[in-house]
Tab-separated table of C-alpha atoms in Angstrom:
chain	number	residue	atom	x	y	z
A	216	MET	CA	-104.198	-165.894	-143.875
A	217	LYS	CA	-101.705	-163.180	-144.837
A	218	GLU	CA	-102.020	-161.157	-141.598
A	219	ALA	CA	-101.545	-164.233	-139.397
A	220	LYS	CA	-98.530	-165.353	-141.395
A	221	GLU	CA	-96.849	-161.953	-141.080
A	222	THR	CA	-97.683	-161.851	-137.357
A	223	ILE	CA	-95.942	-165.186	-136.852
A	224	SER	CA	-92.885	-163.907	-138.710
A	225	PHE	CA	-92.769	-160.750	-136.593
A	226	ILE	CA	-93.098	-162.680	-133.317
A	227	ARG	CA	-90.453	-165.243	-134.248
A	228	ASP	CA	-88.047	-162.498	-135.281
A	229	TYR	CA	-88.646	-160.531	-132.094
A	230	TYR	CA	-88.114	-163.494	-129.778
A	231	GLU	CA	-85.438	-165.040	-132.021
A	232	ARG	CA	-87.100	-168.444	-131.682
A	233	SER	CA	-88.185	-171.094	-134.154
A	234	ASP	CA	-89.774	-173.486	-131.626
A	235	PHE	CA	-93.182	-173.261	-129.938
A	236	ILE	CA	-93.797	-169.802	-128.488
A	237	PRO	CA	-96.232	-169.666	-125.560
A	238	LEU	CA	-98.615	-166.805	-124.878
A	239	HIS	CA	-96.933	-165.620	-121.687
A	240	GLU	CA	-94.133	-167.467	-119.923
A	241	PRO	CA	-92.377	-166.470	-116.706
A	242	LYS	CA	-88.789	-165.256	-116.637
A	243	PHE	CA	-86.466	-165.698	-113.653
A	244	ARG	CA	-83.522	-163.337	-113.961
A	245	GLY	CA	-82.749	-162.114	-110.469
A	246	ASN	CA	-82.826	-163.388	-106.901
A	247	GLU	CA	-85.596	-165.957	-107.325
A	248	ARG	CA	-83.328	-169.008	-107.043
A	249	LYS	CA	-81.341	-167.486	-104.161
A	250	TYR	CA	-84.477	-166.705	-102.169
A	251	VAL	CA	-86.047	-170.117	-102.776
A	252	VAL	CA	-82.864	-171.931	-101.716
A	253	ASP	CA	-82.670	-169.682	-98.658
A	254	THR	CA	-86.207	-170.730	-97.763
A	255	ILE	CA	-85.359	-174.420	-98.147
A	256	ASP	CA	-82.249	-174.004	-96.016
A	257	SER	CA	-84.311	-172.290	-93.325
A	258	THR	CA	-86.815	-175.219	-93.334
A	259	PHE	CA	-89.646	-172.646	-93.176
A	260	VAL	CA	-91.229	-173.647	-96.486
A	261	SER	CA	-94.883	-173.606	-95.445
A	262	SER	CA	-97.186	-170.791	-94.385
A	263	VAL	CA	-94.912	-169.055	-91.883
A	264	GLY	CA	-91.640	-167.401	-92.782
A	265	ALA	CA	-89.689	-164.232	-93.424
A	266	TYR	CA	-90.525	-164.126	-97.131
A	267	VAL	CA	-94.276	-164.028	-96.502
A	268	ASP	CA	-93.733	-160.903	-94.411
A	269	LYS	CA	-91.360	-159.445	-97.003
A	270	PHE	CA	-93.814	-160.127	-99.815
A	271	GLU	CA	-96.619	-158.379	-97.964
A	272	ASP	CA	-94.409	-155.375	-97.263
A	273	MET	CA	-93.342	-155.194	-100.909
A	274	MET	CA	-96.934	-155.371	-102.167
A	275	ALA	CA	-98.029	-152.640	-99.768
A	276	SER	CA	-95.153	-150.458	-100.960
A	277	ILE	CA	-95.741	-151.063	-104.680
A	278	THR	CA	-99.478	-150.386	-104.511
A	279	THR	CA	-99.283	-147.756	-101.703
A	280	ALA	CA	-101.819	-149.768	-99.718
A	281	LYS	CA	-101.693	-149.610	-95.932
A	282	LYS	CA	-101.991	-153.385	-95.699
A	283	ALA	CA	-101.295	-156.319	-98.015
A	284	VAL	CA	-102.137	-159.919	-97.186
A	285	ALA	CA	-100.588	-162.901	-98.977
A	286	VAL	CA	-103.021	-165.625	-100.048
A	287	VAL	CA	-102.849	-168.897	-101.923
A	288	ASN	CA	-104.300	-167.515	-105.176
A	289	GLY	CA	-106.268	-164.622	-106.588
A	290	THR	CA	-109.589	-166.451	-106.577
A	291	ALA	CA	-109.332	-167.124	-102.854
A	292	GLY	CA	-108.384	-163.498	-102.358
A	293	ILE	CA	-111.522	-162.260	-104.123
A	294	GLN	CA	-113.685	-164.680	-102.157
A	295	VAL	CA	-112.402	-163.330	-98.853
A	296	ALA	CA	-112.416	-159.699	-100.027
A	297	LEU	CA	-116.092	-159.968	-100.940
A	298	ARG	CA	-116.906	-161.432	-97.534
A	299	LEU	CA	-115.022	-158.588	-95.867
A	300	ALA	CA	-116.978	-156.090	-97.985
A	301	GLY	CA	-120.191	-157.523	-96.537
A	302	VAL	CA	-121.311	-160.039	-99.162
A	303	GLU	CA	-123.583	-162.683	-97.667
A	304	SER	CA	-125.444	-165.702	-98.944
A	305	GLY	CA	-128.449	-164.653	-101.026
A	306	ASP	CA	-127.002	-161.259	-101.984
A	307	GLU	CA	-126.135	-159.988	-105.458
A	308	VAL	CA	-122.772	-158.679	-106.668
A	309	ILE	CA	-122.453	-156.473	-109.746
A	310	THR	CA	-119.645	-157.495	-112.059
A	311	GLN	CA	-118.866	-158.015	-115.747
A	312	ALA	CA	-119.513	-161.004	-117.995
A	313	LEU	CA	-116.324	-160.363	-119.986
A	314	THR	CA	-113.892	-161.770	-117.441
A	315	PHE	CA	-112.047	-164.883	-116.361
A	316	VAL	CA	-114.369	-167.338	-114.625
A	317	ALA	CA	-112.675	-166.838	-111.236
A	318	THR	CA	-114.375	-163.442	-110.875
A	319	ALA	CA	-117.843	-164.963	-111.029
A	320	ASN	CA	-116.859	-168.083	-109.103
A	321	ALA	CA	-115.660	-166.028	-106.148
A	322	VAL	CA	-119.108	-164.432	-105.962
A	323	LYS	CA	-120.776	-167.859	-105.916
A	324	TYR	CA	-118.389	-169.165	-103.253
A	325	ASN	CA	-119.973	-166.595	-100.927
A	326	GLY	CA	-123.455	-167.872	-101.775
A	327	ALA	CA	-124.236	-164.726	-103.766
A	328	GLU	CA	-125.383	-164.260	-107.363
A	329	PRO	CA	-123.457	-162.290	-109.982
A	330	VAL	CA	-125.204	-159.544	-111.937
A	331	PHE	CA	-123.494	-159.182	-115.308
A	332	LEU	CA	-123.295	-155.680	-116.763
A	333	ASP	CA	-121.697	-154.554	-120.010
A	334	VAL	CA	-118.105	-153.366	-120.372
A	335	ASP	CA	-116.626	-150.231	-121.873
A	336	TYR	CA	-115.399	-150.688	-125.412
A	337	GLU	CA	-112.266	-148.687	-124.595
A	338	THR	CA	-111.188	-150.383	-121.339
A	339	MET	CA	-112.853	-153.802	-121.822
A	340	GLY	CA	-113.738	-153.506	-118.123
A	341	LEU	CA	-116.992	-152.739	-116.311
A	342	SER	CA	-118.839	-149.791	-117.846
A	343	HIS	CA	-119.768	-146.998	-115.452
A	344	THR	CA	-122.606	-145.984	-117.781
A	345	ALA	CA	-124.022	-149.515	-117.741
A	346	LEU	CA	-123.686	-149.505	-113.951
A	347	LYS	CA	-125.522	-146.197	-113.611
A	348	SER	CA	-128.320	-147.303	-115.957
A	349	PHE	CA	-128.838	-150.597	-114.124
A	350	LEU	CA	-128.995	-148.978	-110.703
A	351	GLU	CA	-131.392	-146.245	-111.788
A	352	GLU	CA	-133.694	-148.675	-113.571
A	353	HIS	CA	-133.681	-151.662	-111.240
A	354	CYS	CA	-132.548	-150.616	-107.769
A	355	GLU	CA	-133.463	-148.587	-104.707
A	356	VAL	CA	-131.823	-147.704	-101.398
A	357	ARG	CA	-133.590	-148.840	-98.224
A	358	ASN	CA	-132.107	-148.446	-94.743
A	359	ASP	CA	-128.774	-147.411	-96.274
A	360	LYS	CA	-128.577	-150.601	-98.338
A	361	CYS	CA	-129.037	-151.054	-102.074
A	362	PHE	CA	-131.693	-153.533	-103.209
A	363	ASN	CA	-132.675	-154.929	-106.573
A	364	LYS	CA	-136.363	-154.074	-106.927
A	365	ILE	CA	-136.981	-157.015	-109.262
A	366	SER	CA	-135.277	-159.813	-107.304
A	367	GLY	CA	-135.658	-158.214	-103.883
A	368	LYS	CA	-132.042	-159.091	-103.098
A	369	LYS	CA	-129.456	-156.829	-101.521
A	370	ILE	CA	-126.660	-155.677	-103.822
A	371	SER	CA	-123.757	-155.930	-101.437
A	372	ALA	CA	-120.732	-155.226	-103.670
A	373	CYS	CA	-119.503	-154.130	-107.068
A	374	LEU	CA	-116.615	-156.120	-108.554
A	375	PRO	CA	-114.984	-154.515	-111.616
A	376	MET	CA	-112.045	-156.283	-113.290
A	377	HIS	CA	-109.056	-154.523	-114.889
A	378	THR	CA	-108.974	-156.561	-118.100
A	379	PHE	CA	-105.499	-157.584	-119.308
A	380	GLY	CA	-104.032	-154.883	-117.064
A	381	PHE	CA	-106.010	-152.037	-118.680
A	382	PRO	CA	-107.545	-150.017	-115.829
A	383	VAL	CA	-111.291	-149.452	-115.800
A	384	LYS	CA	-112.638	-145.954	-115.157
A	385	ILE	CA	-112.555	-146.838	-111.510
A	386	ASP	CA	-113.103	-143.343	-110.122
A	387	LYS	CA	-116.437	-143.075	-111.942
A	388	ILE	CA	-117.490	-146.539	-110.782
A	389	ILE	CA	-116.671	-145.691	-107.161
A	390	HIS	CA	-118.501	-142.357	-107.365
A	391	ILE	CA	-121.666	-144.105	-108.564
A	392	CYS	CA	-121.359	-146.868	-105.976
A	393	GLU	CA	-120.916	-144.352	-103.175
A	394	GLU	CA	-124.234	-142.754	-104.155
A	395	TRP	CA	-125.886	-146.176	-103.860
A	396	ASN	CA	-123.996	-147.348	-100.741
A	397	ILE	CA	-122.303	-150.234	-102.552
A	398	PRO	CA	-118.742	-151.242	-101.539
A	399	VAL	CA	-116.278	-151.706	-104.402
A	400	VAL	CA	-113.836	-154.615	-104.557
A	401	GLU	CA	-111.330	-154.426	-107.421
A	402	ASP	CA	-110.409	-157.588	-109.275
A	403	ALA	CA	-106.888	-156.392	-110.013
A	404	ALA	CA	-105.612	-159.911	-110.704
A	405	GLU	CA	-104.135	-158.861	-114.055
A	406	SER	CA	-103.081	-155.298	-113.310
A	407	LEU	CA	-100.035	-155.344	-111.042
A	408	GLY	CA	-97.988	-152.341	-112.147
A	409	SER	CA	-100.934	-150.580	-113.821
A	410	TYR	CA	-101.999	-147.061	-112.864
A	411	TYR	CA	-105.108	-144.964	-113.341
A	412	LYS	CA	-104.645	-141.200	-113.079
A	413	GLY	CA	-101.310	-141.811	-111.381
A	414	LYS	CA	-102.676	-144.169	-108.719
A	415	HIS	CA	-102.080	-147.915	-108.647
A	416	THR	CA	-105.005	-150.182	-109.392
A	417	GLY	CA	-106.431	-152.127	-106.462
A	418	VAL	CA	-106.352	-149.267	-103.955
A	419	PHE	CA	-109.313	-147.235	-105.207
A	420	GLY	CA	-111.945	-149.568	-103.763
A	421	GLN	CA	-112.418	-150.870	-100.259
A	422	LEU	CA	-110.250	-153.848	-101.191
A	423	GLY	CA	-108.270	-155.016	-104.212
A	424	VAL	CA	-106.965	-158.446	-105.177
A	425	PHE	CA	-103.945	-159.447	-107.277
A	426	SER	CA	-102.911	-162.789	-108.780
A	427	PHE	CA	-99.454	-164.345	-109.020
A	428	ASN	CA	-100.382	-167.337	-111.149
A	429	GLY	CA	-97.714	-168.794	-113.426
A	430	ASN	CA	-98.821	-166.740	-116.423
A	431	LYS	CA	-99.066	-163.346	-114.694
A	432	ILE	CA	-96.648	-160.442	-115.145
A	433	VAL	CA	-94.766	-161.727	-112.090
A	434	THR	CA	-95.420	-165.095	-110.510
A	435	SER	CA	-95.074	-167.048	-107.300
A	436	GLY	CA	-96.105	-170.243	-109.074
A	437	GLY	CA	-99.472	-169.868	-107.391
A	438	GLY	CA	-100.476	-167.056	-105.122
A	439	GLY	CA	-102.390	-163.848	-104.609
A	440	ALA	CA	-102.604	-160.746	-102.463
A	441	ILE	CA	-105.402	-158.740	-100.883
A	442	VAL	CA	-104.680	-155.029	-100.451
A	443	THR	CA	-106.605	-152.372	-98.565
A	444	ASN	CA	-106.182	-148.925	-97.030
A	445	ASP	CA	-108.434	-149.898	-94.126
A	446	GLU	CA	-106.122	-151.269	-91.453
A	447	PHE	CA	-108.955	-152.989	-89.566
A	448	ILE	CA	-110.089	-154.799	-92.714
A	449	GLY	CA	-106.475	-155.689	-93.480
A	450	LYS	CA	-106.012	-157.323	-90.091
A	451	LYS	CA	-109.303	-159.144	-90.511
A	452	ALA	CA	-108.197	-160.403	-93.937
A	453	LYS	CA	-105.004	-161.833	-92.443
A	454	TYR	CA	-106.972	-163.435	-89.634
A	455	LEU	CA	-109.602	-165.055	-91.876
A	456	THR	CA	-107.097	-166.362	-94.414
A	457	THR	CA	-104.971	-167.982	-91.691
A	458	THR	CA	-107.808	-170.203	-90.365
A	459	ALA	CA	-109.185	-167.551	-87.979
A	460	LYS	CA	-106.772	-168.700	-85.294
A	461	ILE	CA	-106.400	-166.638	-82.127
A	462	SER	CA	-102.733	-165.945	-81.444
A	463	HIS	CA	-101.401	-168.204	-78.691
A	464	PRO	CA	-97.999	-169.809	-78.031
A	465	TYR	CA	-99.374	-173.353	-78.271
A	466	GLU	CA	-103.185	-173.548	-78.090
A	467	TYR	CA	-105.375	-174.037	-81.191
A	468	ILE	CA	-108.313	-171.712	-80.705
A	469	HIS	CA	-110.425	-170.620	-83.682
A	470	ASP	CA	-113.399	-168.386	-82.953
A	471	GLU	CA	-114.782	-167.830	-86.471
A	472	LEU	CA	-115.145	-169.690	-89.743
A	473	GLY	CA	-111.849	-169.023	-91.473
A	474	TYR	CA	-109.952	-170.279	-94.498
A	475	ASN	CA	-106.666	-172.070	-94.987
A	476	PHE	CA	-105.736	-169.660	-97.783
A	477	ARG	CA	-102.150	-169.005	-96.665
A	478	MET	CA	-99.371	-168.464	-99.192
A	479	PRO	CA	-96.446	-170.799	-98.423
A	480	ASN	CA	-93.127	-169.146	-97.618
A	481	LEU	CA	-91.593	-171.038	-100.543
A	482	ASN	CA	-93.959	-169.316	-102.983
A	483	ALA	CA	-93.470	-165.972	-101.259
A	484	ALA	CA	-89.707	-166.259	-101.756
A	485	LEU	CA	-90.202	-166.715	-105.484
A	486	ALA	CA	-92.641	-163.794	-105.528
A	487	CYS	CA	-90.167	-161.479	-103.792
A	488	GLY	CA	-87.539	-162.163	-106.434
A	489	GLN	CA	-90.107	-161.535	-109.147
A	490	LEU	CA	-91.383	-158.299	-107.601
A	491	GLU	CA	-87.829	-156.944	-107.641
A	492	ALA	CA	-87.920	-157.371	-111.445
A	493	LEU	CA	-91.386	-155.890	-111.968
A	494	THR	CA	-90.280	-152.440	-113.158
A	495	GLY	CA	-87.941	-153.907	-115.757
A	496	PHE	CA	-90.586	-156.340	-116.982
A	497	ILE	CA	-93.091	-153.516	-117.483
A	498	GLU	CA	-90.573	-151.360	-119.340
A	499	GLU	CA	-89.804	-154.213	-121.719
A	500	LYS	CA	-93.469	-155.037	-122.254
A	501	ARG	CA	-94.311	-151.426	-123.006
A	502	GLU	CA	-91.504	-151.345	-125.571
A	503	LEU	CA	-92.965	-154.466	-127.179
A	504	ALA	CA	-96.411	-152.850	-127.181
A	505	THR	CA	-94.999	-149.903	-129.117
A	506	LYS	CA	-93.458	-152.251	-131.689
A	507	TYR	CA	-96.706	-154.208	-131.981
A	508	GLU	CA	-98.716	-151.022	-132.478
A	509	SER	CA	-96.522	-149.936	-135.379
A	510	PHE	CA	-96.484	-153.417	-136.926
A	511	PHE	CA	-100.231	-153.980	-136.756
A	512	ASP	CA	-100.969	-150.459	-137.961
A	513	GLU	CA	-99.141	-151.298	-141.190
A	514	LEU	CA	-101.176	-154.526	-141.433
A	515	GLY	CA	-104.444	-152.631	-140.957
A	516	ILE	CA	-105.226	-154.475	-137.699
A	517	LYS	CA	-106.230	-152.619	-134.534
A	518	PHE	CA	-103.780	-153.123	-131.678
A	519	ARG	CA	-105.465	-152.419	-128.343
A	520	LYS	CA	-103.639	-149.593	-126.538
A	521	GLU	CA	-103.895	-148.454	-122.933
A	522	PRO	CA	-107.007	-146.352	-122.253
A	523	GLU	CA	-106.967	-142.625	-121.596
A	524	ASN	CA	-105.632	-141.560	-118.165
A	525	SER	CA	-103.999	-144.971	-117.735
A	526	THR	CA	-100.540	-146.476	-117.612
A	527	ALA	CA	-100.999	-150.173	-118.337
A	528	ASN	CA	-98.683	-153.055	-117.532
A	529	TYR	CA	-99.597	-154.644	-120.901
A	530	TRP	CA	-99.821	-158.032	-119.205
A	531	LEU	CA	-101.574	-159.673	-122.146
A	532	MET	CA	-101.506	-157.721	-125.385
A	533	CYS	CA	-104.304	-158.078	-127.871
A	534	VAL	CA	-105.563	-157.188	-131.316
A	535	GLU	CA	-109.088	-156.543	-132.520
A	536	LEU	CA	-110.000	-158.308	-135.749
A	537	GLN	CA	-112.834	-157.407	-138.115
A	538	ASN	CA	-115.282	-160.168	-137.197
A	539	LYS	CA	-115.598	-163.612	-135.636
A	540	LYS	CA	-114.705	-165.442	-138.854
A	541	GLU	CA	-111.458	-163.518	-139.197
A	542	ARG	CA	-110.728	-164.123	-135.532
A	543	GLU	CA	-111.191	-167.878	-135.941
A	544	GLU	CA	-108.919	-168.001	-138.984
A	545	PHE	CA	-106.219	-166.021	-137.155
A	546	LEU	CA	-106.418	-168.262	-134.068
A	547	LYS	CA	-106.363	-171.483	-136.051
A	548	TYR	CA	-103.418	-170.538	-138.257
A	549	THR	CA	-101.163	-169.104	-135.540
A	550	ASN	CA	-101.704	-172.011	-133.155
A	551	GLN	CA	-101.173	-174.572	-135.902
A	552	GLU	CA	-97.866	-172.878	-136.693
A	553	GLY	CA	-96.632	-173.051	-133.100
A	554	VAL	CA	-97.274	-169.481	-131.985
A	555	MET	CA	-99.833	-169.486	-129.209
A	556	THR	CA	-102.712	-167.030	-129.420
A	557	ARG	CA	-106.069	-167.242	-127.700
A	558	PRO	CA	-109.505	-165.640	-127.811
A	559	ILE	CA	-110.886	-163.497	-125.043
A	560	TRP	CA	-112.955	-165.439	-122.510
A	561	ARG	CA	-116.375	-166.820	-123.320
A	562	LEU	CA	-118.920	-164.511	-121.686
A	563	MET	CA	-119.974	-165.752	-118.269
A	564	TYR	CA	-123.687	-166.035	-119.021
A	565	LYS	CA	-122.842	-168.417	-121.873
A	566	LEU	CA	-121.455	-170.877	-119.317
A	567	GLU	CA	-123.867	-173.453	-117.946
A	568	MET	CA	-123.628	-172.424	-114.284
A	569	TYR	CA	-124.312	-168.739	-115.024
A	570	LYS	CA	-126.855	-168.961	-117.826
A	571	ASP	CA	-129.756	-167.820	-115.617
A	572	CYS	CA	-128.019	-164.815	-114.060
A	573	PHE	CA	-129.225	-161.301	-114.804
A	574	ARG	CA	-127.474	-159.518	-117.648
A	575	ASP	CA	-128.041	-156.312	-119.544
A	576	HIS	CA	-127.713	-155.838	-123.326
A	577	GLN	CA	-123.959	-156.725	-123.372
A	578	LYS	CA	-123.460	-154.846	-126.626
A	579	ASN	CA	-119.752	-154.126	-126.133
A	580	ALA	CA	-118.977	-157.444	-124.454
A	581	GLU	CA	-120.412	-159.459	-127.342
A	582	PHE	CA	-118.657	-157.275	-129.896
A	583	LEU	CA	-115.311	-157.803	-128.160
A	584	GLU	CA	-115.868	-161.519	-127.596
A	585	ASP	CA	-116.137	-162.005	-131.351
A	586	ARG	CA	-113.008	-160.006	-132.220
A	587	ILE	CA	-110.330	-159.874	-129.510
A	588	VAL	CA	-107.278	-162.136	-129.740
A	589	ASN	CA	-104.426	-162.231	-127.243
A	590	ILE	CA	-100.979	-162.408	-128.791
A	591	THR	CA	-97.548	-163.353	-127.431
A	592	SER	CA	-96.792	-161.000	-124.550
A	593	SER	CA	-93.791	-162.463	-122.699
A	594	VAL	CA	-90.659	-160.547	-121.915
A	595	LYS	CA	-87.591	-161.970	-123.669
């Protein structure tokens, strides 16, 4: 395939590498090693330590949230955020089918059922028009709560995901949800450093959740963060994720079902070093995005750019091919030649455990599933 061959040549030239090139690998250029060694020397390598506090302060500052809470991973963060938003067993949560499986899994961990609505073509995230249509056709408000008239279940949250770091039209989603008394929790796992209308993702809704997995724009090896501008909810998030333990010098008293979702100080130290490099990483990735756009334009392939009113972190960059057959040929050739590419996720309702969940027409989601390919997006 001519286009795939030229893409491989471009990527190898850019990274100046002839060996296997992964999709997105971490880079450790600053204080990461120093902070990790400092943590080891302190012996505070587990869930208590100065770097956990520093990480939370840094995340609050970067996102402008009033409170940030370190957690063991993004999935755990979403699970707790949904509980804090009021999701209970037997409820429904509106989300998108075009997402990583953790989004839907976090809903199920609360005993709730996901409702899969279509995405915007432009943002690849939850469509506000699909949301509005679903609510008007299928839902009603009773006693200040939103209910699905067909299933009879309460819709207790809306969970949009900022796909690949491209912000959804979150203000429109929140406006609609406010009319229907539905709390919004942002799955911002992929969008650290992304802004919508000048405001950081994750702080539009009641809560937002970020991921620091090994392949994210910055990493703690494994980790996540819950952010909120509601100080009461923030304190509750910290309490629940640290086993719901009442503060006491030596007694072990737990008065609520909590979670051992604490980020170890060792991971937090790594994260602090990475967060210090975030601005530089984003600048480099945006420069690469500009080069990709020019390159793929000459090839006649659509490079997906940040949506209107957005400043994206370009965590994972992607191209849109003409059809599924072309996508498969591109994926096969590039991976065989040692340059990792991957398709967008399989839609959630095509997975066995979610096949019976409600979904709408999914016109845009199915179109994108057949055509989107992620390409090498690492910083050098």
